[in-house]
């Protein structure tokens, strides 16, 4: 996409979400916040899954760890916003260390390894009762204010995280890092041969994919006021985020966020009426996507408008 | 005589539990074309991968221009001046011929010199100039090989290593690429060439190493090896 339309659609999209309190009730504001949150998660996944082509399923691990680190900080008296920052930095460091090990695997093996990370985190958090409260979960200090104020506040926070993740995406896309990551996606051996430091680049992408997830997780914990292991480390969350990114267009700048918005809206207006079939419909969406829309929603623009900007 | 540009002594390497190289000794002097020949599985490609840093040697030393490079990262070795044109070419799909070539200069920042080198690649392989806007993977096999060799040249290496130059190419294309290599060498490029086609290898090189089971079985001037009846018996079956 050319820079101008890109920035324009970005600003318009964020503005529509930010203006939710003006045109909708609390339910609409909540939906907007959820869209922003999933948008940030999908945009994060895009660094490792979209640009680099490594099918990571670690999103839920980063989200859950962010939630727990943030919650534990807040419970020991750290101010809320500082707790979010600590959670982001700590989980980013964790991802960098883990990435050095996990990214030696490729393809399916990496995918399986990254799922194992989610399960391991969940098991450790639920077993370590003395610190995490185990299966009983953790309560967080409640934020004071009316439900409307709170909703608005958390919408803004999620929007800031989404905007930050998009901004970093744009920067990466234009940098040597982004170019190197795309080379790795195309052909990792050849990338190494032209002098891309593949290990460092992959670890950088994996770390970037963690930091905003952690921020979103920590924010989510403060928002709901209570977290437990099963809710924080959901495999379904991980899968959903990947589907959102693919739905919008993996490896593009805005695609994952657009996919997240489309997915959440579909879920709210449509699947919510088919509770029993929810997961089955998710499966169907995945299959349809892979067969008919491998380039995501953004590729429709190119198909429907021949000669349109790629 | 001064120290060779590249010298290997007692290098062992392999994949996990499988050892492929069992103590390789080899030297390449500046300005030479050296060929590595040998049957499938002898360890020729493994040797190149070990030199370019994709595999770490488990023992032995690899010295390049007076420095030990064994076990360094591929980008460090490329920066030191060794470019590897891999078997099977490995071009980047979705990128034009021109971009693929420019990627060879990924680590360089000297813009003017990069432009000059691109011009030099186009002189060596005029067809690439015509096709520079085309997706690199839509080229014919021989043209892709030219693009891969060109990408290697674009890092302005002091040693260019080419794996399986002629594999799967028509005789005419092989001759064309061979002429380009001779021209490159005349311009001062040192080349280490892995080649299955023994005759082509001997023709293009000054010296050759015959590799068998991960060790050097014979070495000598290519012209002499080509005349040696034991070599022709073993490798040419005529």
Short mmCIF file of C-alpha atoms in Angstrom, two decimals:
data_model
loop_
_atom_site.label_atom_id
_atom_site.label_comp_id
_atom_site.label_asym_id
_atom_site.label_seq_id
_atom_site.Cartn_x
_atom_site.Cartn_y
_atom_site.Cartn_z
CA UNK A 1 0.00 0.00 0.00
CA UNK A 2 1.23 3.50 -0.76
CA UNK A 3 2.11 5.47 2.39
CA UNK A 4 -0.71 8.02 2.14
CA UNK A 5 -3.71 5.65 1.87
CA UNK A 6 -2.00 3.48 4.48
CA UNK A 7 -1.76 6.26 7.04
CA UNK A 8 -5.25 7.49 6.15
CA UNK A 9 -6.88 4.10 6.68
CA UNK A 10 -4.87 3.62 9.85
CA UNK A 11 -6.03 6.93 11.33
CA UNK A 12 -9.63 6.38 10.23
CA UNK A 13 -9.67 2.89 11.71
CA UNK A 14 -8.28 4.01 15.05
CA UNK A 15 -10.66 6.99 15.09
CA UNK A 16 -13.71 4.77 14.53
CA UNK A 17 -12.69 2.65 17.49
CA UNK A 18 -11.81 5.63 19.66
CA UNK A 19 -15.15 7.31 18.93
CA UNK A 20 -17.16 4.28 20.07
CA UNK A 21 -18.35 6.00 23.28
CA UNK A 22 -19.87 8.77 21.13
CA UNK A 23 -22.10 6.52 19.05
CA UNK A 24 -22.63 3.40 21.11
CA UNK A 25 -23.57 2.10 24.52
CA UNK A 26 -21.22 0.29 26.87
CA UNK A 27 -21.56 -2.96 24.92
CA UNK A 28 -20.30 -1.25 21.76
CA UNK A 29 -17.43 0.35 23.67
CA UNK A 30 -16.50 -3.02 25.10
CA UNK A 31 -16.56 -4.58 21.63
CA UNK A 32 -14.32 -1.79 20.35
CA UNK A 33 -11.86 -2.48 23.18
CA UNK A 34 -11.88 -6.20 22.35
CA UNK A 35 -11.25 -5.37 18.68
CA UNK A 36 -8.32 -3.18 19.69
CA UNK A 37 -6.93 -5.89 21.96
CA UNK A 38 -7.15 -8.65 19.37
CA UNK A 39 -5.84 -6.21 16.75
CA UNK A 40 -2.75 -5.70 18.88
CA UNK A 41 -2.33 -9.46 19.38
CA UNK A 42 -2.70 -10.23 15.66
CA UNK A 43 -0.37 -7.38 14.71
CA UNK A 44 2.17 -8.79 17.16
CA UNK A 45 1.89 -12.27 15.70
CA UNK A 46 2.55 -10.76 12.28
CA UNK A 47 6.20 -10.07 13.17
CA UNK A 48 7.06 -13.73 13.55
CA UNK A 49 4.23 -15.42 11.62
CA UNK A 50 3.67 -12.92 8.82
CA UNK A 51 7.01 -11.31 8.08
CA UNK A 52 9.26 -14.19 9.08
CA UNK A 53 6.96 -17.07 8.16
CA UNK A 54 7.45 -18.95 11.43
CA UNK A 55 4.04 -20.35 12.48
CA UNK A 56 4.15 -19.31 16.12
CA UNK A 57 1.41 -20.35 18.52
CA UNK A 58 2.99 -18.69 21.54
CA UNK A 59 0.61 -15.71 21.67
CA UNK A 60 -1.39 -17.07 24.61
CA UNK A 61 1.82 -17.73 26.57
CA UNK A 62 2.93 -14.12 26.20
CA UNK A 63 -0.58 -12.83 26.93
CA UNK A 64 -0.95 -15.01 30.02
CA UNK A 65 2.51 -14.31 31.38
CA UNK A 66 1.91 -10.59 30.84
CA UNK A 67 -1.33 -10.89 32.78
CA UNK A 68 0.36 -12.73 35.67
CA UNK A 69 3.46 -10.51 35.87
CA UNK A 70 1.23 -7.42 35.80
CA UNK A 71 -1.12 -8.87 38.41
CA UNK A 72 1.70 -9.88 40.76
CA UNK A 73 3.32 -6.44 40.45
CA UNK A 74 0.05 -4.68 41.17
CA UNK A 75 -0.64 -6.91 44.17
CA UNK A 76 2.73 -5.97 45.64
CA UNK A 77 1.82 -2.29 45.39
CA UNK A 78 3.31 -1.26 42.06
CA UNK A 79 1.16 1.41 40.34
CA UNK A 80 -0.97 -0.06 37.54
CA UNK A 81 0.70 1.58 34.53
CA UNK A 82 4.17 0.78 35.86
CA UNK A 83 3.06 -2.82 36.37
CA UNK A 84 2.03 -3.01 32.69
CA UNK A 85 5.43 -1.69 31.63
CA UNK A 86 7.26 -4.19 33.87
CA UNK A 87 5.14 -7.03 32.45
CA UNK A 88 5.98 -6.00 28.87
CA UNK A 89 9.71 -5.80 29.51
CA UNK A 90 9.85 -9.03 31.53
CA UNK A 91 7.92 -11.05 28.96
CA UNK A 92 9.99 -9.58 26.11
CA UNK A 93 13.15 -10.75 27.89
CA UNK A 94 11.57 -14.18 28.41
CA UNK A 95 10.71 -14.37 24.69
CA UNK A 96 14.23 -13.37 23.68
CA UNK A 97 15.74 -16.13 25.82
CA UNK A 98 13.19 -18.69 24.73
CA UNK A 99 13.50 -17.66 21.08
CA UNK A 100 17.20 -18.44 21.09
CA UNK A 101 16.29 -22.05 21.84
CA UNK A 102 12.94 -22.52 20.11
CA UNK A 103 13.83 -20.86 16.80
CA UNK A 104 16.35 -23.59 16.03
CA UNK A 105 13.26 -25.57 15.02
CA UNK A 106 11.57 -24.93 11.70
CA UNK A 107 8.13 -25.48 10.19
CA UNK A 108 5.83 -27.90 11.97
CA UNK A 109 8.38 -28.59 14.66
CA UNK A 110 8.51 -24.94 15.58
CA UNK A 111 4.70 -24.76 15.60
CA UNK A 112 4.46 -27.70 18.00
CA UNK A 113 7.24 -26.32 20.19
CA UNK A 114 5.49 -22.96 20.40
CA UNK A 115 2.21 -24.63 21.45
CA UNK A 116 4.10 -26.54 24.13
CA UNK A 117 5.26 -23.20 25.54
CA UNK A 118 1.63 -22.20 26.18
CA UNK A 119 0.83 -25.48 27.93
CA UNK A 120 4.02 -25.42 29.99
CA UNK A 121 3.34 -21.87 31.15
CA UNK A 122 -0.19 -22.83 32.12
CA UNK A 123 1.00 -25.89 34.07
CA UNK A 124 3.74 -23.99 35.87
CA UNK A 125 1.41 -21.14 36.80
CA UNK A 126 -1.30 -23.49 38.07
CA UNK A 127 1.18 -25.58 40.07
CA UNK A 128 3.10 -22.73 41.65
CA UNK A 129 0.27 -21.95 44.08
CA UNK A 130 2.38 -20.10 46.64
CA UNK A 131 3.13 -17.37 44.09
CA UNK A 132 0.25 -17.46 41.62
CA UNK A 133 -2.60 -18.75 43.74
CA UNK A 134 -2.75 -21.84 41.53
CA UNK A 135 -6.15 -22.79 40.19
CA UNK A 136 -7.86 -20.28 42.50
CA UNK A 137 -6.46 -17.47 40.38
CA UNK A 138 -5.56 -13.98 41.50
CA UNK A 139 -7.64 -10.93 42.34
CA UNK A 140 -6.38 -7.54 41.33
CA UNK A 141 -6.98 -4.19 42.99
CA UNK A 142 -10.14 -2.79 41.43
CA UNK A 143 -9.93 0.40 39.43
CA UNK A 144 -12.29 3.04 40.82
CA UNK A 145 -14.92 4.62 38.60
CA UNK A 146 -18.28 4.09 36.93
CA UNK A 147 -18.57 1.18 34.47
CA UNK A 148 -18.74 3.69 31.59
CA UNK A 149 -15.58 5.50 32.68
CA UNK A 150 -13.71 2.25 33.13
CA UNK A 151 -14.77 0.94 29.76
CA UNK A 152 -13.65 4.14 28.07
CA UNK A 153 -10.36 4.11 29.93
CA UNK A 154 -9.50 0.54 28.93
CA UNK A 155 -10.60 1.16 25.36
CA UNK A 156 -8.07 3.98 25.19
CA UNK A 157 -5.31 1.85 26.71
CA UNK A 158 -5.94 -0.99 24.26
CA UNK A 159 -5.97 1.53 21.41
CA UNK A 160 -2.62 2.89 22.52
CA UNK A 161 -1.18 -0.65 22.51
CA UNK A 162 -2.68 -1.32 19.08
CA UNK A 163 -1.34 1.97 17.71
CA UNK A 164 2.11 1.26 19.14
CA UNK A 165 2.20 -2.22 17.60
CA UNK A 166 1.14 -0.81 14.21
CA UNK A 167 3.73 1.93 14.42
CA UNK A 168 6.48 -0.58 15.14
CA UNK A 169 5.17 -2.72 12.25
CA UNK A 170 5.53 0.23 9.87
CA UNK A 171 9.06 0.89 11.13
CA UNK A 172 10.06 -2.76 10.80
CA UNK A 173 8.50 -2.99 7.35
CA UNK A 174 10.74 -0.18 6.11
CA UNK A 175 13.93 -1.26 7.84
CA UNK A 176 16.68 -3.70 7.02
CA UNK A 177 15.20 -5.87 9.73
CA UNK A 178 11.90 -6.18 7.87
CA UNK A 179 13.66 -6.88 4.60
CA UNK A 180 15.83 -9.52 6.26
CA UNK A 181 12.77 -11.15 7.85
CA UNK A 182 11.05 -11.39 4.47
CA UNK A 183 14.20 -13.00 3.07
CA UNK A 184 14.11 -15.56 5.87
CA UNK A 185 10.46 -16.21 5.03
CA UNK A 186 11.32 -16.85 1.38
CA UNK A 187 14.40 -18.96 1.90
CA UNK A 188 16.26 -19.09 5.17
CA UNK A 189 19.41 -20.74 3.77
CA UNK A 190 19.69 -18.20 1.00
CA UNK A 191 19.09 -15.39 3.49
CA UNK A 192 22.01 -16.67 5.57
CA UNK A 193 24.13 -16.79 2.44
CA UNK A 194 23.52 -13.18 1.50
CA UNK A 195 24.56 -12.21 5.01
CA UNK A 196 21.34 -11.89 7.02
CA UNK A 197 22.09 -12.78 10.64
CA UNK A 198 19.14 -15.15 10.71
CA UNK A 199 19.35 -16.10 14.39
CA UNK A 200 19.41 -12.52 15.64
CA UNK A 201 16.64 -11.47 13.24
CA UNK A 202 14.35 -14.34 14.19
CA UNK A 203 14.87 -13.67 17.90
CA UNK A 204 14.10 -9.99 17.29
CA UNK A 205 10.86 -10.90 15.48
CA UNK A 206 9.84 -13.35 18.22
CA UNK A 207 10.55 -10.75 20.91
CA UNK A 208 8.53 -8.11 19.06
CA UNK A 209 5.69 -10.61 18.79
CA UNK A 210 5.75 -10.95 22.60
CA UNK A 211 6.02 -7.42 23.92
CA UNK A 212 2.61 -6.07 22.86
CA UNK A 213 0.88 -9.33 23.79
CA UNK A 214 2.29 -8.94 27.30
CA UNK A 215 1.10 -5.33 27.49
CA UNK A 216 -2.36 -6.40 26.33
CA UNK A 217 -2.38 -9.30 28.81
CA UNK A 218 -1.40 -7.11 31.75
CA UNK A 219 -4.02 -4.55 30.76
CA UNK A 220 -6.64 -7.24 30.40
CA UNK A 221 -5.84 -8.49 33.91
CA UNK A 222 -6.37 -5.03 35.38
CA UNK A 223 -9.53 -4.64 33.35
CA UNK A 224 -11.25 -7.86 34.45
CA UNK A 225 -9.82 -7.71 37.98
CA UNK A 226 -9.40 -11.48 38.19
CA UNK A 227 -7.22 -13.97 36.31
CA UNK A 228 -6.78 -17.73 36.46
CA UNK A 229 -4.51 -20.14 34.58
CA UNK A 230 -7.09 -21.68 32.22
CA UNK A 231 -8.41 -18.28 31.20
CA UNK A 232 -4.99 -16.70 30.75
CA UNK A 233 -3.29 -19.46 28.77
CA UNK A 234 -5.94 -20.51 26.25
CA UNK A 235 -4.86 -22.45 23.19
CA UNK A 236 -8.03 -21.17 21.50
CA UNK A 237 -6.80 -17.60 21.95
CA UNK A 238 -3.59 -18.51 20.19
CA UNK A 239 -5.40 -20.13 17.27
CA UNK A 240 -7.90 -17.29 16.97
CA UNK A 241 -5.13 -14.71 16.70
CA UNK A 242 -3.44 -16.64 13.91
CA UNK A 243 -6.74 -16.96 12.04
CA UNK A 244 -7.37 -13.22 12.42
CA UNK A 245 -3.96 -12.41 10.93
CA UNK A 246 -4.51 -14.83 8.04
CA UNK A 247 -8.05 -13.51 7.54
CA UNK A 248 -6.78 -9.96 7.10
CA UNK A 249 -3.56 -10.79 5.27
CA UNK A 250 -0.43 -12.08 6.97
CA UNK A 251 2.74 -10.16 6.25
CA UNK A 252 0.90 -6.93 5.40
CA UNK A 253 0.89 -3.91 7.68
CA UNK A 254 -2.80 -3.42 8.38
CA UNK A 255 -4.08 -6.88 7.43
CA UNK A 256 -3.87 -8.54 10.85
CA UNK A 257 -5.66 -5.67 12.60
CA UNK A 258 -8.37 -5.61 9.92
CA UNK A 259 -8.71 -9.37 10.24
CA UNK A 260 -9.10 -9.02 14.00
CA UNK A 261 -11.87 -6.46 13.56
CA UNK A 262 -13.70 -8.61 11.01
CA UNK A 263 -13.35 -11.71 13.17
CA UNK A 264 -14.59 -10.07 16.38
CA UNK A 265 -17.52 -8.47 14.59
CA UNK A 266 -18.51 -11.77 12.97
CA UNK A 267 -18.23 -13.46 16.32
CA UNK A 268 -20.35 -10.85 18.09
CA UNK A 269 -23.18 -10.48 15.60
CA UNK A 270 -23.25 -13.95 14.15
CA UNK A 271 -21.67 -16.80 16.08
CA UNK A 272 -22.88 -15.56 19.42
CA UNK A 273 -26.23 -16.97 18.31
CA UNK A 274 -24.74 -20.41 17.71
CA UNK A 275 -23.04 -21.11 21.01
CA UNK A 276 -22.83 -24.87 20.44
CA UNK A 277 -21.34 -24.46 16.98
CA UNK A 278 -18.84 -21.75 17.82
CA UNK A 279 -15.68 -23.86 17.52
CA UNK A 280 -16.97 -25.72 14.48
CA UNK A 281 -17.55 -22.41 12.72
CA UNK A 282 -14.01 -21.34 13.62
CA UNK A 283 -12.75 -24.53 11.98
CA UNK A 284 -14.81 -23.84 8.88
CA UNK A 285 -13.48 -20.31 8.65
CA UNK A 286 -9.92 -21.68 8.74
CA UNK A 287 -10.60 -24.17 5.94
CA UNK A 288 -12.39 -21.64 3.75
CA UNK A 289 -9.59 -19.15 4.28
CA UNK A 290 -6.85 -21.55 3.27
CA UNK A 291 -8.64 -22.70 0.14
CA UNK A 292 -10.26 -19.55 -1.15
CA UNK A 293 -8.50 -16.59 0.40
CA UNK A 294 -4.87 -17.49 1.09
CA UNK A 295 -3.83 -13.84 0.78
CA UNK A 296 -6.44 -12.62 3.28
CA UNK A 297 -9.09 -9.90 3.00
CA UNK A 298 -6.56 -7.34 1.78
CA UNK A 299 -5.93 -9.44 -1.32
CA UNK A 300 -9.59 -9.00 -2.27
CA UNK A 301 -8.90 -5.37 -3.04
CA UNK A 302 -6.38 -6.41 -5.65
CA UNK A 303 -8.72 -9.00 -7.12
CA UNK A 304 -11.79 -6.77 -7.23
CA UNK A 305 -9.97 -3.70 -8.49
CA UNK A 306 -7.51 -4.73 -11.16
CA UNK A 307 -4.65 -2.29 -11.27
CA UNK A 308 -5.30 -1.20 -7.69
CA UNK A 309 -2.32 -0.54 -5.46
CA UNK A 310 -0.76 -3.75 -4.21
CA UNK B 1 55.32 -18.92 -0.59
CA UNK B 2 52.88 -16.75 1.27
CA UNK B 3 50.02 -18.29 3.23
CA UNK B 4 47.17 -19.39 0.95
CA UNK B 5 44.00 -17.28 0.91
CA UNK B 6 42.03 -20.20 2.32
CA UNK B 7 43.51 -23.19 4.09
CA UNK B 8 41.80 -26.09 5.80
CA UNK B 9 43.58 -28.63 7.95
CA UNK B 10 42.03 -31.69 9.53
CA UNK B 11 38.47 -30.34 9.22
CA UNK B 12 35.74 -32.70 10.35
CA UNK B 13 32.06 -31.87 10.07
CA UNK B 14 28.65 -33.42 9.53
CA UNK B 15 24.98 -33.36 10.44
CA UNK B 16 24.16 -34.28 14.02
CA UNK B 17 25.37 -37.82 14.63
CA UNK B 18 26.37 -38.35 11.02
CA UNK B 19 29.94 -37.39 10.32
CA UNK B 20 30.60 -36.54 6.67
CA UNK B 21 34.06 -34.95 6.60
CA UNK B 22 36.87 -36.98 8.16
CA UNK B 23 39.83 -34.62 8.20
CA UNK B 24 39.91 -32.47 5.08
CA UNK B 25 43.10 -30.66 4.08
CA UNK B 26 42.81 -28.12 1.34
CA UNK B 27 44.31 -24.82 0.22
CA UNK B 28 43.22 -22.15 -2.22
CA UNK B 29 45.71 -19.48 -3.29
CA UNK B 30 44.67 -16.00 -4.31
CA UNK B 31 43.90 -15.82 -8.02
CA UNK B 32 43.38 -19.55 -8.50
CA UNK B 33 40.42 -21.58 -9.65
CA UNK B 34 40.33 -24.75 -7.58
CA UNK B 35 37.89 -27.55 -8.33
CA UNK B 36 36.48 -30.14 -5.94
CA UNK B 37 35.32 -33.30 -7.66
CA UNK B 38 34.00 -36.56 -6.34
CA UNK B 39 30.97 -38.78 -6.40
CA UNK B 40 27.62 -38.11 -4.72
CA UNK B 41 27.89 -38.12 -0.96
CA UNK B 42 31.64 -37.62 -0.94
CA UNK B 43 31.20 -34.47 1.14
CA UNK B 44 31.80 -31.70 -1.38
CA UNK B 45 28.73 -29.66 -0.55
CA UNK B 46 29.18 -30.32 3.16
CA UNK B 47 32.66 -28.89 2.84
CA UNK B 48 31.35 -25.68 1.24
CA UNK B 49 28.62 -25.40 3.87
CA UNK B 50 31.23 -25.79 6.59
CA UNK B 51 33.46 -23.11 5.06
CA UNK B 52 30.57 -20.66 4.67
CA UNK B 53 29.48 -21.16 8.28
CA UNK B 54 26.18 -22.99 7.83
CA UNK B 55 27.73 -25.97 9.53
CA UNK B 56 30.23 -25.71 12.36
CA UNK B 57 33.35 -27.88 12.04
CA UNK B 58 33.72 -30.36 14.90
CA UNK B 59 37.52 -30.35 14.65
CA UNK B 60 40.32 -28.85 12.59
CA UNK B 61 41.00 -25.33 11.49
CA UNK B 62 39.72 -23.14 8.67
CA UNK B 63 41.92 -20.12 8.05
CA UNK B 64 40.98 -17.35 5.66
CA UNK B 65 43.42 -14.55 4.96
CA UNK B 66 45.36 -15.31 8.13
CA UNK B 67 42.35 -15.47 10.47
CA UNK B 68 40.62 -18.50 11.93
CA UNK B 69 36.98 -18.50 10.71
CA UNK B 70 35.91 -22.04 11.61
CA UNK B 71 32.55 -22.00 13.41
CA UNK B 72 31.80 -18.31 12.77
CA UNK B 73 28.31 -17.17 11.73
CA UNK B 74 27.53 -17.07 7.99
CA UNK B 75 27.19 -13.28 7.92
CA UNK B 76 30.59 -12.85 9.60
CA UNK B 77 32.21 -15.16 7.05
CA UNK B 78 30.52 -13.38 4.17
CA UNK B 79 31.77 -10.10 5.56
CA UNK B 80 35.27 -11.58 5.74
CA UNK B 81 35.02 -12.16 2.00
CA UNK B 82 33.69 -15.64 1.22
CA UNK B 83 30.52 -15.89 -0.88
CA UNK B 84 28.70 -19.19 -1.37
CA UNK B 85 26.55 -19.89 -4.43
CA UNK B 86 24.50 -22.81 -3.15
CA UNK B 87 23.47 -25.94 -4.95
CA UNK B 88 19.96 -25.59 -6.35
CA UNK B 89 20.51 -21.84 -6.63
CA UNK B 90 18.05 -20.78 -3.90
CA UNK B 91 16.86 -17.53 -5.43
CA UNK B 92 14.21 -15.47 -3.66
CA UNK B 93 10.78 -16.02 -5.15
CA UNK B 94 8.70 -12.90 -5.59
CA UNK B 95 11.74 -10.71 -6.02
CA UNK B 96 13.00 -9.46 -9.37
CA UNK B 97 16.30 -10.54 -10.86
CA UNK B 98 17.68 -7.12 -10.02
CA UNK B 99 16.58 -7.32 -6.37
CA UNK B 100 18.01 -10.81 -6.05
CA UNK B 101 21.32 -9.52 -7.33
CA UNK B 102 21.22 -6.49 -5.04
CA UNK B 103 20.53 -8.76 -2.09
CA UNK B 104 24.00 -10.17 -2.64
CA UNK B 105 25.23 -6.74 -1.54
CA UNK B 106 23.02 -6.76 1.59
CA UNK B 107 25.99 -6.23 3.92
CA UNK B 108 27.60 -3.50 1.82
CA UNK B 109 27.00 0.22 2.14
CA UNK B 110 29.16 1.59 -0.70
CA UNK B 111 26.36 2.54 -3.09
CA UNK B 112 28.43 3.64 -6.07
CA UNK B 113 30.58 0.49 -5.98
CA UNK B 114 27.44 -1.64 -5.75
CA UNK B 115 26.10 0.01 -8.90
CA UNK B 116 29.42 -0.64 -10.65
CA UNK B 117 29.36 -4.28 -9.61
CA UNK B 118 25.79 -4.67 -10.84
CA UNK B 119 26.96 -3.31 -14.19
CA UNK B 120 29.81 -5.84 -14.14
CA UNK B 121 27.37 -8.71 -13.51
CA UNK B 122 25.23 -7.50 -16.42
CA UNK B 123 28.34 -7.44 -18.61
CA UNK B 124 29.17 -11.01 -17.65
CA UNK B 125 25.59 -12.18 -18.13
CA UNK B 126 23.84 -9.86 -20.61
CA UNK B 127 20.62 -11.88 -20.45
CA UNK B 128 20.19 -10.82 -16.82
CA UNK B 129 20.12 -7.19 -17.88
CA UNK B 130 17.23 -7.94 -20.22
CA UNK B 131 15.37 -9.84 -17.54
CA UNK B 132 16.19 -7.66 -14.57
CA UNK B 133 12.54 -6.72 -13.90
CA UNK B 134 11.31 -10.31 -14.03
CA UNK B 135 10.60 -12.57 -11.04
CA UNK B 136 13.87 -14.46 -10.59
CA UNK B 137 12.20 -17.86 -10.25
CA UNK B 138 10.59 -17.52 -13.70
CA UNK B 139 14.00 -17.69 -15.36
CA UNK B 140 15.25 -20.84 -17.05
CA UNK B 141 17.57 -23.08 -15.05
CA UNK B 142 20.70 -21.72 -16.65
CA UNK B 143 19.60 -18.12 -16.22
CA UNK B 144 18.82 -18.81 -12.58
CA UNK B 145 22.32 -20.18 -12.15
CA UNK B 146 23.68 -16.97 -13.69
CA UNK B 147 21.57 -14.96 -11.29
CA UNK B 148 22.86 -17.02 -8.35
CA UNK B 149 26.47 -16.61 -9.44
CA UNK B 150 25.80 -12.90 -9.99
CA UNK B 151 24.37 -12.63 -6.48
CA UNK B 152 27.58 -14.18 -5.19
CA UNK B 153 29.68 -11.67 -7.11
CA UNK B 154 27.61 -8.77 -5.74
CA UNK B 155 29.08 -9.21 -2.26
CA UNK B 156 32.47 -8.51 -3.92
CA UNK B 157 33.99 -11.61 -2.32
CA UNK B 158 37.66 -12.44 -2.23
CA UNK B 159 36.70 -16.07 -2.59
CA UNK B 160 33.67 -17.18 -4.59
CA UNK B 161 32.48 -20.72 -3.88
CA UNK B 162 30.11 -22.29 -6.40
CA UNK B 163 28.30 -25.55 -5.70
CA UNK B 164 27.34 -27.70 -8.72
CA UNK B 165 27.74 -25.12 -11.43
CA UNK B 166 26.56 -27.36 -14.28
CA UNK B 167 23.94 -29.54 -12.57
CA UNK B 168 20.88 -29.93 -14.79
CA UNK B 169 22.03 -27.45 -17.42
CA UNK B 170 22.39 -27.87 -21.16
CA UNK B 171 25.94 -28.23 -22.56
CA UNK B 172 25.66 -24.86 -24.25
CA UNK B 173 24.66 -23.18 -21.03
CA UNK B 174 27.52 -24.88 -19.20
CA UNK B 175 29.95 -23.53 -21.78
CA UNK B 176 28.48 -20.06 -21.41
CA UNK B 177 28.80 -20.15 -17.61
CA UNK B 178 32.30 -21.60 -17.94
CA UNK B 179 33.37 -18.69 -20.14
CA UNK B 180 31.97 -16.27 -17.60
CA UNK B 181 33.97 -17.95 -14.84
CA UNK B 182 37.15 -17.68 -16.91
CA UNK B 183 36.45 -13.99 -17.46
CA UNK B 184 35.80 -13.55 -13.74
CA UNK B 185 39.05 -15.27 -12.86
CA UNK B 186 40.97 -13.16 -15.38
CA UNK B 187 39.63 -10.12 -13.54
CA UNK B 188 41.30 -11.49 -10.41
CA UNK B 189 38.48 -13.47 -8.78
CA UNK B 190 39.58 -16.50 -6.74
CA UNK B 191 37.11 -19.36 -7.19
CA UNK B 192 36.45 -22.65 -5.42
CA UNK B 193 34.25 -24.77 -7.63
CA UNK B 194 32.34 -27.94 -6.79
CA UNK B 195 31.50 -29.87 -9.91
CA UNK B 196 30.20 -33.33 -10.68
CA UNK B 197 31.18 -33.17 -14.30
CA UNK B 198 34.86 -34.00 -13.95
CA UNK B 199 35.88 -32.90 -17.43
CA UNK B 200 34.27 -29.47 -17.06
CA UNK B 201 35.88 -29.14 -13.65
CA UNK B 202 39.37 -29.95 -14.91
CA UNK B 203 38.92 -27.64 -17.87
CA UNK B 204 37.93 -24.65 -15.78
CA UNK B 205 40.38 -25.04 -12.91
CA UNK B 206 44.11 -24.69 -12.25
CA UNK B 207 44.16 -27.31 -9.53
CA UNK B 208 41.72 -29.92 -8.34
CA UNK B 209 41.00 -32.06 -5.31
CA UNK B 210 39.35 -35.43 -5.67
CA UNK B 211 37.20 -36.09 -2.62
CA UNK B 212 36.24 -39.58 -1.50
CA UNK B 213 34.37 -40.49 1.70
CA UNK B 214 35.04 -37.15 3.34
CA UNK B 215 38.77 -37.12 2.69
CA UNK B 216 41.03 -35.84 -0.08
CA UNK B 217 41.97 -38.85 -2.21
CA UNK B 218 44.09 -37.11 -4.83
CA UNK B 219 45.19 -33.61 -5.59
CA UNK B 220 47.25 -31.94 -8.26
CA UNK B 221 47.24 -29.68 -11.28
CA UNK B 222 43.99 -30.18 -13.19
CA UNK B 223 45.75 -30.73 -16.50
CA UNK B 224 47.81 -33.56 -15.04
CA UNK B 225 44.85 -35.19 -13.31
CA UNK B 226 42.93 -35.06 -16.56
CA UNK B 227 45.74 -37.02 -18.27
CA UNK B 228 46.16 -39.54 -15.44
CA UNK B 229 44.70 -42.91 -16.54
CA UNK B 230 43.79 -43.99 -12.99
CA UNK B 231 41.68 -40.85 -12.61
CA UNK B 232 39.92 -41.31 -15.92
CA UNK B 233 39.26 -44.96 -15.06
CA UNK B 234 37.72 -44.10 -11.74
CA UNK B 235 35.77 -40.98 -12.69
CA UNK B 236 35.16 -40.91 -16.39
CA UNK B 237 34.54 -44.62 -17.03
CA UNK B 238 35.74 -44.47 -20.61
#
